[in-house]
Amino acid sequence: MGYQYNPQSLVADEFINHEEILASLKYADEHKNDKKLLDEILAKAELRKGLTHKEAGVLLVCDEPEYVEKIYKLAEQIKKDFYGNRIVLFAPLYLSNYCVNGCVYCPYHGQNRHITRKKLTQEEIKNEAIALQDMGHKRLAIEAGEDPFNNPIEYILESIKTIYSIKHRNGAIRRVNVNIAATTVEEYRMLKEAGIGTYILFQETYHKESYLKLHPTGPKHDYNWHTEAMDRAMDGGIDDVGLGVLFGLELYRYELCGLLMHAEHLEAVHGVGPHTISFPRVKKADDIDPTTFDNGIDDDTFAKIIAIVRIAVPYTGMIISTRESQQVRARALYLGISQISGASRTSVGGYTEEIRPTDTEQFDVSDQRSLDEVIKWLIDLGFVPSFCTACYRAGRTGDRFMELCKSKQIQNCCHPNALMTLKEFLVDYASPATRKAGDALIEKELPTIPQENVRRICAEHLEQIEKEGQRDFRF
Ligand code: SAM
């Protein structure tokens, strides 16, 4: 059956339309050296209003060095304009690796008989949350395989409740994002009521035919159910959703087009685009060898994709995980990434182990530094590490968050929040060297808060954190 491209449709094949993607790729090939068009696209991107999938596709295939350089420069500038020099920190928490799906790239696939299967008890979750708090984390992304028997929604909800209830020393997990398999509107509503931040679900690939082969068995095989999940999540009241492609599975040009079409669809139907986009690449893991997938992308292509997404969706948060090395992450920070994980353990129960366990890991972690090391590194690079969770707690989700971005009030809101949460980290968890570098950074950054009264209140709160042991201030 031939489907018509329609961004407003609720049918996956219509809003992620194969023919439209092929036509966009052809258009990009035909115009990749068309300097007049390239100039027009870049001029539009300069307005900070984003680009369509078709326009972004032309930039992606263009290899004229002067234009590639312009793309990188503009991405860096847009990142600075909307996100300043702040980088938000989070950690994944793996609850269970029981899974009934057959995803061929994931070691949790049901046919893997030698990986140890493990599901955390509430007591174990409590201990993991304490270990994460003791590092300084405030924001988690919980992860679980799909298994209606072992990991039903009740288990996920109870786990969220446990995590929010733990307050160890000055610690607290203030935002729990959730990365679990596609589910029903009713279950999304339950997650919303449990107080989750973002609902994250990676599409893996937008290429339907490949998707069906890469997910040969289990509920995840249903491409339409998976692709239409964000619409159900939004119908269930979750207005912050996170997209992602697992790069390496399919042609990256196809994927970028699909990803941006998905963002356009959410905007067209729900009036708000994705809150975040993540950039995972397939990595080595237990019985998974990434070289068996033909579409791996090199670091330069990866960087270019990140830069183009930055200019195509200027208000969307962009995430890079510890799948990537310190070096790759450093480059990505300048091109648009606004959020990174730190000190991640991708094994179930990994945070309470002295030595990094690998028996239940979802993927091998490339960047294995401690959170303190990551924070010091960010500071040395001139970024302000932020543990802020204020927006969603103040109800600034969905379009209200986008409004904040557009109003340019971010420097009076996110910036002081970043400085205050960094101060908490420095006082409670940092090594002496990180503390020294962080305090110097705060002193330098405080005067950059534009509004005088906000600057004054922020300075007072910084004192109260340091001298009076007070915590959790926010604008
Ligand atoms: N089971 C849920 C689902 O189906 O969406 C949760 C996702 S899983 C715990 C998190 C993500 O890790 C997957 O969506 C996938 O993109 C990624 N992943 C799986 N295997 C990977 C690998 N070998 N290398 C890198 N990332 C991988």
PDB file of N, CA, C and O in Angstrom, residues 6 37 49 92 160 201 203 218 230 237 314 341 354 456:
ATOM      1  N   ASN A   6       2.522  12.749   5.344  1.00  0.00           N
ATOM      2  CA  ASN A   6       1.665  13.697   6.047  1.00  0.00           C
ATOM      3  C   ASN A   6       2.165  13.852   7.483  1.00  0.00           C
ATOM      4  O   ASN A   6       1.933  12.982   8.317  1.00  0.00           O
ATOM      5  N   LEU A  37      21.672  27.578  -3.087  1.00  0.00           N
ATOM      6  CA  LEU A  37      20.762  26.913  -2.143  1.00  0.00           C
ATOM      7  C   LEU A  37      21.428  26.757  -0.772  1.00  0.00           C
ATOM      8  O   LEU A  37      20.804  27.014   0.272  1.00  0.00           O
ATOM      9  N   LYS A  49      15.497  29.544  13.569  1.00  0.00           N
ATOM     10  CA  LYS A  49      14.129  29.016  13.538  1.00  0.00           C
ATOM     11  C   LYS A  49      14.118  27.561  13.085  1.00  0.00           C
ATOM     12  O   LYS A  49      13.085  26.981  12.809  1.00  0.00           O
ATOM     13  N   PRO A  92      22.664   6.879  33.925  1.00  0.00           N
ATOM     14  CA  PRO A  92      21.642   5.848  33.699  1.00  0.00           C
ATOM     15  C   PRO A  92      21.603   4.899  34.897  1.00  0.00           C
ATOM     16  O   PRO A  92      22.623   4.708  35.553  1.00  0.00           O
ATOM     17  N   ILE A 160      10.494   3.962  40.726  1.00  0.00           N
ATOM     18  CA  ILE A 160      10.563   5.431  40.667  1.00  0.00           C
ATOM     19  C   ILE A 160      10.288   6.012  42.063  1.00  0.00           C
ATOM     20  O   ILE A 160      10.993   6.908  42.542  1.00  0.00           O
ATOM     21  N   LEU A 201      12.674   7.166  24.286  1.00  0.00           N
ATOM     22  CA  LEU A 201      12.579   5.909  23.547  1.00  0.00           C
ATOM     23  C   LEU A 201      13.338   6.090  22.240  1.00  0.00           C
ATOM     24  O   LEU A 201      12.986   6.948  21.422  1.00  0.00           O
ATOM     25  N   GLN A 203      14.337   5.279  18.569  1.00  0.00           N
ATOM     26  CA  GLN A 203      13.690   4.626  17.429  1.00  0.00           C
ATOM     27  C   GLN A 203      14.542   3.478  16.900  1.00  0.00           C
ATOM     28  O   GLN A 203      14.052   2.578  16.272  1.00  0.00           O
ATOM     29  N   GLY A 218       9.477 -10.630  19.355  1.00  0.00           N
ATOM     30  CA  GLY A 218       9.063  -9.870  20.537  1.00  0.00           C
ATOM     31  C   GLY A 218       8.188  -8.688  20.173  1.00  0.00           C
ATOM     32  O   GLY A 218       8.051  -8.336  19.000  1.00  0.00           O
ATOM     33  N   MET A 230       5.567   7.936  20.882  1.00  0.00           N
ATOM     34  CA  MET A 230       5.643   9.294  21.448  1.00  0.00           C
ATOM     35  C   MET A 230       4.291  10.005  21.393  1.00  0.00           C
ATOM     36  O   MET A 230       4.000  10.842  22.252  1.00  0.00           O
ATOM     37  N   GLY A 237      -0.147  12.555  28.636  1.00  0.00           N
ATOM     38  CA  GLY A 237       0.185  13.734  29.450  1.00  0.00           C
ATOM     39  C   GLY A 237       1.679  13.993  29.609  1.00  0.00           C
ATOM     40  O   GLY A 237       2.077  14.939  30.277  1.00  0.00           O
ATOM     41  N   PRO A 314      16.949  24.089  17.118  1.00  0.00           N
ATOM     42  CA  PRO A 314      17.764  24.864  18.074  1.00  0.00           C
ATOM     43  C   PRO A 314      17.346  24.738  19.535  1.00  0.00           C
ATOM     44  O   PRO A 314      18.167  24.916  20.413  1.00  0.00           O
ATOM     45  N   SER A 341      26.134  12.029  30.223  1.00  0.00           N
ATOM     46  CA  SER A 341      26.150  11.167  31.405  1.00  0.00           C
ATOM     47  C   SER A 341      27.583  11.126  31.926  1.00  0.00           C
ATOM     48  O   SER A 341      28.540  11.385  31.180  1.00  0.00           O
ATOM     49  N   GLU A 354      32.453  -2.425  43.888  1.00  0.00           N
ATOM     50  CA  GLU A 354      33.739  -1.734  43.975  1.00  0.00           C
ATOM     51  C   GLU A 354      34.374  -1.657  42.577  1.00  0.00           C
ATOM     52  O   GLU A 354      34.782  -0.609  42.101  1.00  0.00           O
ATOM     53  N   ARG A 456      21.913  39.025  42.616  1.00  0.00           N
ATOM     54  CA  ARG A 456      22.079  39.246  44.061  1.00  0.00           C
ATOM     55  C   ARG A 456      21.527  38.037  44.847  1.00  0.00           C
ATOM     56  O   ARG A 456      22.183  37.505  45.741  1.00  0.00           O
TER      57      ARG A 456
END
